[in-house]
XYZ file of C-alpha atoms in Angstrom:
664
model
C 35.223 -12.798 15.581
C 34.122 -9.498 14.358
C 35.367 -8.522 10.840
C 35.958 -4.898 10.205
C 33.463 -3.164 7.670
C 36.487 -1.810 5.892
C 38.205 -5.084 5.005
C 41.254 -5.395 2.843
C 41.540 -4.279 -0.773
C 41.557 -8.002 -1.851
C 38.406 -8.760 0.312
C 36.632 -5.511 -0.875
C 37.062 -6.785 -4.590
C 35.754 -10.174 -3.830
C 32.528 -8.937 -2.020
C 29.388 -7.186 -3.257
C 27.795 -4.342 -1.185
C 24.022 -4.436 -0.392
C 23.485 -0.707 -0.585
C 21.223 1.050 1.903
C 21.440 -1.630 4.482
C 23.717 0.142 6.897
C 22.876 3.057 9.345
C 21.611 6.194 7.574
C 22.268 9.656 8.845
C 18.575 10.699 8.798
C 17.676 7.973 11.387
C 18.530 10.503 14.020
C 19.854 7.977 16.601
C 22.605 8.250 19.316
C 25.556 5.824 18.627
C 26.477 4.055 21.898
C 29.328 2.195 20.375
C 29.762 -1.298 19.256
C 27.005 -3.832 19.771
C 27.341 -6.764 22.200
C 28.590 -9.470 19.720
C 26.754 -12.186 21.825
C 23.208 -10.963 21.261
C 21.279 -13.519 19.448
C 19.005 -12.411 16.539
C 17.005 -13.900 13.672
C 16.555 -12.491 10.086
C 15.174 -13.680 6.923
C 17.438 -13.865 3.778
C 15.529 -13.887 0.443
C 16.868 -16.006 -2.340
C 17.191 -15.069 -5.932
C 15.343 -16.959 -8.697
C 17.157 -19.426 -10.897
C 17.004 -17.440 -14.047
C 15.741 -13.690 -13.428
C 15.653 -12.849 -17.231
C 13.607 -15.857 -18.061
C 10.998 -14.958 -15.231
C 10.659 -11.497 -16.416
C 10.174 -12.647 -20.061
C 7.635 -15.242 -19.044
C 5.687 -12.773 -16.868
C 5.658 -10.191 -19.757
C 4.407 -12.972 -22.300
C 1.509 -14.314 -20.239
C 0.406 -10.801 -19.417
C 0.366 -9.244 -22.958
C -2.706 -9.673 -25.125
C -1.472 -10.879 -28.539
C 1.288 -12.906 -27.163
C 0.927 -16.590 -27.885
C 1.421 -17.181 -24.222
C -1.208 -14.760 -23.045
C -3.277 -16.088 -20.162
C -1.378 -19.359 -20.050
C -0.672 -19.375 -16.377
C 1.472 -21.595 -14.197
C 0.380 -23.291 -10.915
C 2.239 -22.318 -7.672
C 4.151 -25.655 -7.970
C 5.152 -25.030 -11.557
C 6.519 -21.524 -10.475
C 8.625 -23.181 -7.871
C 9.996 -25.696 -10.368
C 10.872 -22.776 -12.617
C 12.352 -20.434 -10.208
C 13.743 -22.289 -7.240
C 17.486 -22.447 -6.822
C 19.142 -25.757 -7.622
C 20.389 -27.742 -4.556
C 23.997 -26.902 -5.601
C 23.157 -23.210 -5.698
C 21.311 -23.280 -2.306
C 24.189 -25.248 -0.889
C 26.614 -22.363 -1.760
C 24.494 -19.836 0.180
C 24.065 -22.259 3.224
C 27.689 -23.151 3.437
C 28.602 -19.324 3.516
C 26.147 -18.778 6.315
C 27.100 -21.766 8.317
C 30.852 -21.147 8.006
C 30.164 -17.962 10.192
C 28.450 -20.271 12.714
C 24.946 -19.217 11.790
C 21.902 -21.667 12.141
C 19.798 -21.878 8.813
C 16.309 -23.110 8.169
C 13.903 -22.998 5.187
C 10.382 -21.628 5.861
C 9.774 -21.663 2.257
C 11.622 -22.178 -1.078
C 12.272 -18.400 -1.425
C 13.513 -17.709 1.888
C 16.221 -18.934 4.459
C 15.746 -18.106 8.094
C 19.078 -17.275 9.722
C 19.661 -17.284 13.413
C 22.917 -16.466 15.417
C 24.669 -13.908 17.280
C 25.497 -10.325 16.155
C 29.174 -11.317 16.029
C 28.348 -14.200 13.571
C 26.386 -11.853 11.404
C 29.291 -9.460 11.427
C 31.603 -12.254 10.177
C 29.191 -13.215 7.479
C 28.348 -9.844 6.054
C 31.827 -8.078 6.825
C 30.272 -5.302 9.006
C 30.418 -4.060 12.555
C 26.965 -3.552 14.292
C 26.448 -0.601 16.580
C 24.253 -0.089 19.401
C 21.923 2.998 18.832
C 19.473 4.739 21.103
C 16.377 6.722 20.216
C 16.327 10.214 21.626
C 12.456 9.532 22.289
C 12.729 8.593 26.012
C 9.802 6.171 25.980
C 11.439 3.923 23.315
C 11.833 0.619 25.135
C 14.625 -0.573 22.739
C 18.120 -0.054 21.795
C 18.735 -0.805 17.987
C 21.532 -2.877 16.653
C 22.272 -1.607 13.192
C 25.257 -2.096 10.900
C 27.421 1.030 10.862
C 28.111 0.490 7.188
C 26.318 -1.378 4.492
C 26.296 -5.203 4.423
C 28.443 -7.158 1.973
C 28.342 -10.723 0.638
C 30.822 -12.807 -1.246
C 30.926 -12.309 -5.016
C 30.003 -15.973 -5.435
C 26.937 -15.657 -3.173
C 25.699 -12.384 -4.596
C 23.905 -13.653 -7.640
C 22.112 -16.195 -5.441
C 20.391 -13.922 -2.973
C 18.477 -10.635 -2.947
C 18.875 -9.260 0.522
C 18.185 -9.887 4.229
C 14.782 -8.656 5.383
C 15.923 -6.263 7.881
C 19.386 -6.679 9.767
C 18.217 -3.915 12.212
C 17.394 -5.504 15.377
C 15.415 -3.920 18.465
C 16.732 -5.109 21.808
C 14.616 -4.408 24.918
C 16.013 -2.072 27.445
C 16.114 -3.624 31.045
C 13.397 -2.238 33.033
C 11.222 -0.801 30.217
C 8.074 -2.342 28.889
C 8.171 -3.757 25.410
C 4.525 -4.646 25.136
C 3.792 -2.012 22.611
C 6.345 -3.500 20.072
C 5.135 -4.167 16.541
C 7.348 -4.936 13.612
C 4.846 -3.401 11.057
C 3.110 -0.748 12.996
C 0.391 1.575 11.380
C 2.710 4.565 11.389
C 5.271 2.758 9.343
C 7.690 2.703 12.465
C 8.400 0.263 15.147
C 6.059 1.297 17.920
C 7.587 3.691 20.477
C 10.483 4.779 18.295
C 11.245 7.577 15.930
C 13.774 5.643 13.899
C 13.036 5.834 10.168
C 14.223 2.320 9.300
C 10.840 0.745 8.100
C 10.392 3.732 5.514
C 13.394 2.235 3.840
C 13.151 -1.414 4.729
C 9.541 -2.439 4.012
C 7.741 -1.431 7.075
C 4.142 -0.604 6.460
C 2.362 2.638 6.507
C -1.444 2.949 5.997
C -2.324 6.200 4.256
C -6.014 6.332 5.456
C -5.309 6.348 9.101
C -4.565 10.028 9.807
C -6.661 11.356 12.833
C -9.820 13.092 12.043
C -9.335 16.768 11.394
C -5.708 16.793 10.376
C -5.418 18.684 7.201
C -4.670 16.106 4.475
C -6.320 13.317 6.466
C -8.493 11.023 4.427
C -10.771 9.833 7.114
C -13.454 12.307 8.509
C -17.182 12.547 9.218
C -19.528 10.155 10.863
C -22.844 8.570 10.276
C -23.847 10.206 13.684
C -23.552 13.654 12.150
C -26.401 15.537 10.622
C -24.790 14.926 7.129
C -26.584 13.881 4.018
C -26.598 10.931 1.854
C -25.372 12.539 -1.341
C -23.128 15.543 -2.579
C -24.770 18.812 -2.141
C -27.857 17.806 -0.056
C -26.938 19.990 2.766
C -24.974 23.314 3.078
C -23.609 25.318 5.872
C -25.577 28.564 5.592
C -23.915 30.195 8.727
C -20.416 29.821 7.254
C -18.655 32.349 5.012
C -19.126 31.629 1.283
C -16.447 30.528 -1.018
C -16.651 30.745 -4.879
C -19.840 32.654 -4.441
C -21.708 30.083 -2.481
C -21.800 28.614 1.030
C -19.777 25.412 1.490
C -21.531 21.984 1.225
C -21.618 19.594 4.108
C -19.879 16.434 2.946
C -22.053 13.292 2.811
C -22.000 10.866 5.611
C -20.202 8.608 3.243
C -21.293 6.967 -0.025
C -22.708 3.402 0.069
C -21.362 0.688 -2.396
C -24.646 0.853 -4.426
C -24.026 4.633 -4.885
C -20.455 4.015 -6.034
C -21.408 1.097 -8.279
C -23.999 3.171 -9.902
C -21.897 6.342 -10.340
C -19.262 4.308 -12.173
C -21.855 2.355 -14.258
C -20.863 -0.871 -12.744
C -24.485 -1.953 -11.658
C -25.794 -2.663 -15.133
C -23.918 -5.906 -15.929
C -25.482 -8.057 -13.342
C -22.064 -9.061 -12.102
C -21.305 -9.785 -8.379
C -17.783 -11.218 -8.431
C -19.272 -14.612 -7.947
C -16.510 -17.361 -8.042
C -13.576 -14.793 -7.839
C -10.949 -14.675 -5.119
C -9.591 -11.319 -3.624
C -6.946 -11.030 -1.040
C -6.197 -7.935 1.150
C -2.900 -7.565 2.912
C -3.721 -5.920 6.259
C -4.070 -7.131 9.792
C -7.638 -8.006 10.723
C -9.418 -7.264 14.005
C -11.030 -10.212 15.824
C -14.546 -8.840 15.205
C -14.129 -8.382 11.390
C -16.866 -10.774 10.208
C -19.333 -9.409 12.542
C -18.361 -5.743 11.698
C -18.783 -6.326 8.039
C -22.193 -8.014 8.415
C -23.386 -5.098 10.672
C -22.065 -2.634 8.051
C -23.624 -4.459 5.161
C -27.057 -4.272 6.938
C -26.672 -0.679 7.348
C -25.565 0.313 3.756
C -27.818 -2.279 2.058
C -25.290 -4.773 0.968
C -25.647 -8.446 1.407
C -23.962 -9.955 4.486
C -20.933 -12.387 4.138
C -22.135 -15.901 3.440
C -20.484 -18.646 5.557
C -16.879 -19.237 4.463
C -16.776 -16.214 2.230
C -14.094 -14.415 4.390
C -11.007 -16.117 5.366
C -8.686 -14.563 7.891
C -4.949 -15.398 8.117
C -3.656 -13.492 11.123
C -0.091 -13.600 10.141
C 1.737 -15.270 7.257
C 4.436 -17.017 9.191
C 2.817 -18.032 12.458
C 4.188 -14.955 14.400
C 1.693 -13.811 17.049
C -1.049 -11.739 15.670
C -1.058 -8.001 16.295
C -3.091 -6.724 19.138
C -5.617 -3.930 18.971
C -3.138 -1.821 21.044
C -0.230 -2.100 18.746
C -1.938 -2.090 15.192
C -5.118 -0.194 15.473
C -4.284 1.702 12.179
C -3.795 -1.496 10.325
C -7.096 -2.900 11.631
C -9.042 0.319 10.523
C -7.394 -0.093 7.056
C -8.303 -3.741 6.871
C -11.922 -2.967 7.819
C -11.756 -0.486 4.917
C -10.228 -2.908 2.576
C -12.577 -5.679 3.031
C -15.659 -3.564 2.911
C -14.686 -1.840 -0.205
C -13.983 -5.162 -1.991
C -17.282 -6.665 -0.590
C -19.187 -3.479 -1.639
C -18.130 -3.700 -5.220
C -18.105 -7.508 -5.678
C -20.536 -8.857 -2.949
C -20.180 -12.449 -3.953
C -16.368 -12.630 -4.346
C -14.428 -14.604 -1.797
C -12.128 -12.559 0.481
C -8.809 -13.723 2.077
C -7.575 -11.176 4.622
C -3.822 -11.869 5.137
C -2.058 -10.126 7.854
C 1.520 -9.034 8.077
C 4.336 -10.640 10.020
C 4.774 -9.389 13.490
C 8.334 -10.921 13.722
C 11.103 -8.442 14.055
C 12.458 -9.914 10.739
C 9.206 -10.060 8.934
C 7.924 -7.895 5.981
C 5.079 -7.494 3.565
C 6.905 -9.865 1.248
C 6.102 -12.772 3.530
C 2.474 -11.875 3.090
C 2.649 -11.746 -0.628
C 4.511 -15.169 -0.692
C 1.952 -16.674 1.507
C -0.818 -15.350 -0.758
C 0.787 -16.768 -3.883
C 1.559 -20.085 -2.354
C -1.532 -20.814 -0.050
C -4.519 -19.027 -1.350
C -6.510 -19.132 -4.570
C -6.605 -15.314 -4.836
C -5.976 -13.939 -8.189
C -6.466 -10.257 -7.157
C -4.422 -8.766 -4.378
C -5.125 -5.339 -2.866
C -2.371 -3.544 -0.988
C -3.337 -0.160 0.697
C 0.123 0.179 2.197
C 3.190 2.234 1.310
C 6.797 1.586 1.832
C 10.185 1.868 0.439
C 13.040 -0.795 0.452
C 16.713 -1.070 -0.256
C 17.599 -1.846 -3.923
C 18.235 -5.363 -3.424
C 15.188 -6.054 -1.249
C 13.165 -4.377 -3.936
C 14.346 -6.875 -6.411
C 12.964 -9.606 -4.160
C 9.561 -7.737 -4.140
C 9.822 -7.489 -8.118
C 10.511 -11.150 -8.445
C 7.251 -12.001 -6.473
C 5.228 -9.652 -8.628
C 6.535 -11.363 -11.615
C 5.920 -14.797 -10.145
C 2.391 -13.481 -9.540
C 1.943 -12.590 -13.062
C 2.938 -16.127 -14.416
C 0.417 -17.532 -11.992
C -2.412 -15.182 -13.121
C -2.253 -12.985 -9.933
C -2.582 -9.177 -10.132
C -1.266 -6.804 -7.481
C -3.126 -3.538 -6.883
C -1.269 -0.987 -4.736
C -2.604 2.423 -3.526
C -0.624 5.230 -5.185
C -0.178 7.006 -1.813
C -1.674 9.978 -0.326
C 0.253 12.820 -1.614
C 3.550 12.469 0.415
C 6.451 13.984 -1.588
C 9.805 12.197 -1.473
C 12.604 14.763 -1.873
C 15.138 12.011 -2.516
C 13.363 10.679 -5.674
C 11.369 13.818 -6.635
C 8.044 11.912 -6.789
C 4.816 11.597 -4.930
C 4.011 8.037 -5.994
C 4.168 5.254 -3.492
C 7.285 3.218 -4.758
C 5.479 -0.164 -4.847
C 2.551 1.317 -6.890
C 5.273 2.126 -9.662
C 6.858 -1.297 -9.825
C 6.677 -2.592 -13.475
C 4.572 -5.512 -12.629
C 2.055 -3.784 -10.408
C -1.173 -1.688 -11.078
C -1.036 1.528 -9.156
C -4.470 2.887 -8.254
C -4.678 6.680 -7.838
C -7.619 8.761 -6.599
C -10.367 11.024 -7.493
C -12.764 13.490 -5.840
C -16.420 12.269 -6.808
C -19.756 14.119 -6.441
C -22.624 11.567 -6.310
C -26.141 13.234 -6.912
C -29.506 12.579 -5.361
C -30.302 9.856 -7.911
C -26.936 8.149 -7.621
C -25.549 9.586 -10.739
C -22.026 11.054 -11.162
C -22.523 14.717 -10.853
C -18.795 15.582 -11.114
C -15.390 13.993 -10.823
C -11.790 15.384 -10.899
C -8.576 14.217 -9.660
C -8.104 14.236 -5.803
C -6.075 17.307 -5.008
C -7.624 19.523 -2.395
C -6.819 22.929 -0.830
C -7.430 23.411 2.867
C -8.348 26.548 4.713
C -9.577 27.301 8.185
C -12.108 29.724 9.599
C -10.639 33.037 10.634
C -10.820 34.222 14.178
C -13.631 36.609 13.409
C -15.609 33.975 11.512
C -15.850 35.955 8.289
C -13.385 34.505 6.078
C -11.265 31.363 5.174
C -7.400 31.426 5.878
C -4.983 28.985 4.362
C -3.926 26.150 6.769
C -1.066 23.681 6.421
C 0.411 25.660 3.434
C -3.072 25.554 1.808
C -2.615 21.855 1.058
C -5.665 19.659 1.970
C -4.304 16.342 0.490
C -4.310 14.367 -2.679
C -3.540 11.217 -4.539
C 0.128 10.175 -5.039
C 1.538 9.970 -8.540
C 4.740 10.666 -10.420
C 7.826 9.036 -11.905
C 10.066 6.161 -10.886
C 13.159 7.985 -11.669
C 15.636 5.831 -13.660
C 13.106 3.066 -14.219
C 12.634 2.989 -17.897
C 9.209 3.355 -19.501
C 7.567 -0.070 -19.616
C 6.276 -1.622 -22.845
C 2.718 -1.288 -21.933
C 2.801 2.541 -21.567
C 4.461 3.176 -24.779
C 2.270 4.809 -27.388
C -0.379 5.545 -24.633
C 1.474 7.718 -22.133
C 2.665 10.889 -23.967
C 6.334 11.687 -23.945
C 5.614 14.828 -22.011
C 3.863 12.862 -19.262
C 6.467 10.101 -19.169
C 9.486 12.293 -18.939
C 10.604 12.279 -15.322
C 12.904 14.601 -13.262
C 15.913 12.621 -14.763
C 14.901 13.927 -18.402
C 14.194 10.368 -19.530
C 11.089 8.276 -20.335
C 10.373 6.745 -17.008
C 7.748 4.451 -15.430
C 4.874 6.824 -14.410
C 1.879 6.204 -12.149
C -0.779 5.720 -11.166
C -2.304 3.450 -13.813
C -6.048 4.006 -13.036
C -8.065 5.944 -10.401
C -11.298 5.797 -8.415
C -12.939 7.682 -5.472
C -10.456 8.571 -2.860
C -11.072 12.042 -1.470
C -12.031 12.066 2.223
C -14.685 14.581 1.417
C -16.405 12.208 -0.944
C -15.334 8.873 0.663
C -17.157 5.611 1.436
C -19.011 5.028 4.535
C -17.354 2.078 6.498
C -18.169 0.473 9.830
C -16.388 -1.506 12.461
C -15.028 -1.801 15.820
C -11.468 -0.692 15.036
C -12.786 2.663 13.943
C -13.220 3.550 17.642
C -9.478 3.739 17.888
C -9.546 7.211 16.090
C -11.091 8.803 19.069
C -10.739 6.162 21.906
C -7.216 5.066 22.870
C -8.415 2.285 25.249
C -9.282 -0.921 23.171
C -11.427 -2.103 25.998
C -13.888 0.727 25.334
C -14.151 0.110 21.526
C -17.649 -0.420 20.115
C -18.915 -0.557 16.447
C -18.815 2.758 14.759
C -19.222 4.147 11.246
C -17.281 6.674 9.440
C -16.700 8.342 6.113
C -13.261 7.237 4.885
C -11.123 7.930 1.889
C -7.584 7.962 0.669
C -6.032 5.837 -2.143
C -6.538 3.250 0.691
C -10.111 3.290 -0.508
C -9.486 3.412 -4.352
C -7.116 0.594 -4.388
C -9.624 -2.078 -2.956
C -12.467 -0.410 -4.833
C -10.627 -1.251 -7.989
C -9.729 -4.676 -6.704
C -13.531 -5.330 -6.372
C -14.121 -3.959 -9.954
C -11.462 -6.446 -11.187
C -13.433 -9.377 -9.511
C -16.483 -8.112 -11.567
C -14.177 -8.060 -14.672
C -12.957 -11.526 -14.215
C -16.458 -12.781 -13.734
C -17.395 -11.089 -17.003
C -14.406 -13.046 -18.615
C -15.995 -16.361 -17.502
C -13.810 -16.465 -14.380
C -10.691 -16.380 -16.311
C -7.978 -14.533 -14.262
C -6.685 -11.298 -15.618
C -3.376 -11.556 -13.959
C -1.038 -8.627 -14.185
C -3.549 -6.239 -15.764
C -1.541 -3.212 -17.078
C -0.897 -4.411 -20.627
C -4.662 -5.028 -21.084
C -5.630 -1.804 -19.301
C -3.432 0.270 -21.498
C -4.653 -1.556 -24.688
C -8.232 -0.683 -23.696
C -7.486 3.007 -22.965
C -8.981 4.330 -26.198
C -12.106 2.103 -26.245
C -14.274 3.768 -23.547
C -13.300 1.508 -20.825
C -12.168 4.408 -18.763
C -13.622 7.834 -18.242
C -11.007 10.448 -18.801
C -10.805 12.408 -15.450
C -9.958 16.109 -16.211
C -9.874 19.328 -14.132
C -13.243 20.939 -13.506
C -14.363 24.128 -15.043
C -16.087 26.717 -12.862
C -15.950 27.011 -9.179
C -14.325 24.173 -7.330
C -16.654 22.091 -5.126
C -16.045 22.954 -1.491
C -17.142 21.336 1.773
C -16.513 22.287 5.331
C -15.731 19.978 8.358
C -15.696 20.858 12.007
C -12.370 19.535 13.180
C -10.103 18.962 16.186
C -6.774 20.506 15.239
C -5.167 19.914 18.582
C -5.969 18.622 22.094
C -7.676 22.068 22.805
C -8.435 23.534 19.562
C -11.347 22.912 17.105
C -12.155 24.855 14.126
C -13.961 24.716 10.734
C -11.782 23.398 7.958
C -12.779 24.022 4.344
C -11.634 21.705 1.641
C -11.872 22.655 -2.148
C -11.473 19.958 -4.926
C -8.946 21.581 -7.331
C -7.755 18.458 -9.089
C -4.181 19.169 -7.862
C -2.535 19.906 -4.576
C -1.737 23.784 -4.296
C 1.933 23.319 -3.778
C 4.005 26.565 -3.313
C 6.142 27.158 -5.193
C 4.389 25.440 -8.037
C 6.197 22.113 -9.042
C 5.923 20.191 -12.276
C 6.514 17.080 -10.160
C 3.190 17.611 -8.160
C 0.461 15.093 -9.303
C -2.011 16.958 -11.539
C -5.290 16.083 -13.379
C -5.615 16.757 -17.174
C -6.780 15.406 -20.443
C -5.523 11.928 -21.359
C -3.112 10.013 -18.940
C -2.263 12.000 -15.989
C -0.344 11.541 -12.696
C -3.426 11.539 -10.402
C -5.875 9.278 -12.127
C -3.764 7.371 -14.728
C -5.886 6.317 -17.556
C -9.026 7.396 -15.679
C -11.916 5.677 -13.808
C -13.623 2.446 -15.025
C -16.991 2.510 -16.613
C -19.643 -0.026 -17.386
C -18.161 -0.377 -20.886
C -15.004 -1.617 -19.157
C -16.956 -4.673 -17.978
C -18.564 -5.126 -21.352
C -15.243 -5.107 -23.032
C -13.844 -7.670 -20.513
C -16.299 -10.183 -21.872
C -14.508 -10.160 -25.061
C -11.053 -10.416 -23.576
């Protein structure tokens, strides 16, 4: 039977609420009344670890230089033995679910897969599901969402984190649902405007904005008349800015240019023997695309067996070109960035679950349990409910005790008014390394001509062609960064991040990010090549062919730094770095990182001819200011300055970083 979400006072006292799991007012859906209790659904329920405090302490000990346990990692089997619930504890959870009539299976030791009717879920979680419709008329689904937050018995609460989703799409009779994707590139279920994935772990890929959109991080093409380095070509027929005509952005830097600009090509390191995972869905032509691109940019092709593709972590059907083109563009970028920095490293491309109950967490668990990767790059951005975030945090800590480091893009400048931060929430987790972004000018000889934090202004050519006018509020994009409000400053940032930088909107010393930075600006991005890139201009997958494009965003900087970490691990004799932040912050004053600051003098500027709408094209001018020109000015906007800052963190790695890693 259906149990009311209100419950009695006694029942309320004996249950624990899972906040944020019910319908939220900003979803903007139409309530059609209670759901049909006979609808059958499946969800994942993530289990807690046996001793959360012990796991956190072990993760800190093995990650902190100077600790007796530093670098003494566990195997996946040893992690399971340490963290898995006892049979008695697991039985408590299963008995509760089965008492409501639900069927339970165990896909892995961290997860229970729960199948049953909406009515049975209502009984187990003490809620009422409602049937919601999206105002978007082409949405092929109605959404079954709890009208209030889920709750669980007090005796069960310490043993679980959260369900994966508990918001279920049900196809509408007579409408096609072939476009449905659980983790679409927009961060939403395909075909719906519901905001649910932004809260519950759906994926967004910061680099996939269409060419020409102000703030987009992907623009330019190898087919243009562009140059091979910054400042090689100028637009003499456009109005000047800062006393000179704007530059034409390079076609896109090659890996050799980036390695040289950062001083990473002097150590004779290639990432040999290291294993890197990227979490993004791969196109079926990935190996061929990477080899074609490698030949074009002067990088060695993949050797047989160097790239392993896992379409989905749980055996759900792989995404199609039609329903996750954005993710496939991201994957191409991720793999080529890692391969460009560390051409001999092995790469594991692990996709995301396409099941309605799936999440990125499933991909992380698969990577820990079934691959040898010790470096994991994630150019994805998402939020979760508080309880589900605890499940992610536990997996990050389990990665640390296994010698695995997670590297998240810091995000591409999206401000979250609820938290007052621009930082991708996952990049600000305590046991994660957040990678921010810079704007980088590489000269004719491959040297670093200039570099500042990625924060651009944007203007468009006036109607008379004689001046530049602000567009999109004058904001051209920038790297995410900021504070995790209410999350205390972690031990590794103390004494390195100043009190002024660490003080968040809550007035307390908070976790602040990113931790490091590398090239991310779309004006100064890397040249990538692949079949999926056709999706930017060609909606029909049947017409896609191999194309090349300059691409940026913190979607670039994160896998670039993951590649650098493969070089660093090789320099350490193959010893895994694991969770890197304690070591990175310890090296902050030793020349391992170049401090990225604001530039003096006129800001570098480049123009791009861009499609602004279906019928409108215009010239867009970007200027590298080191901070986004938000109006009115906000102290929460990521900015670049001396020392640690909220755009580039500690700074960009140098050749000395690799030299120092030989000693650590």
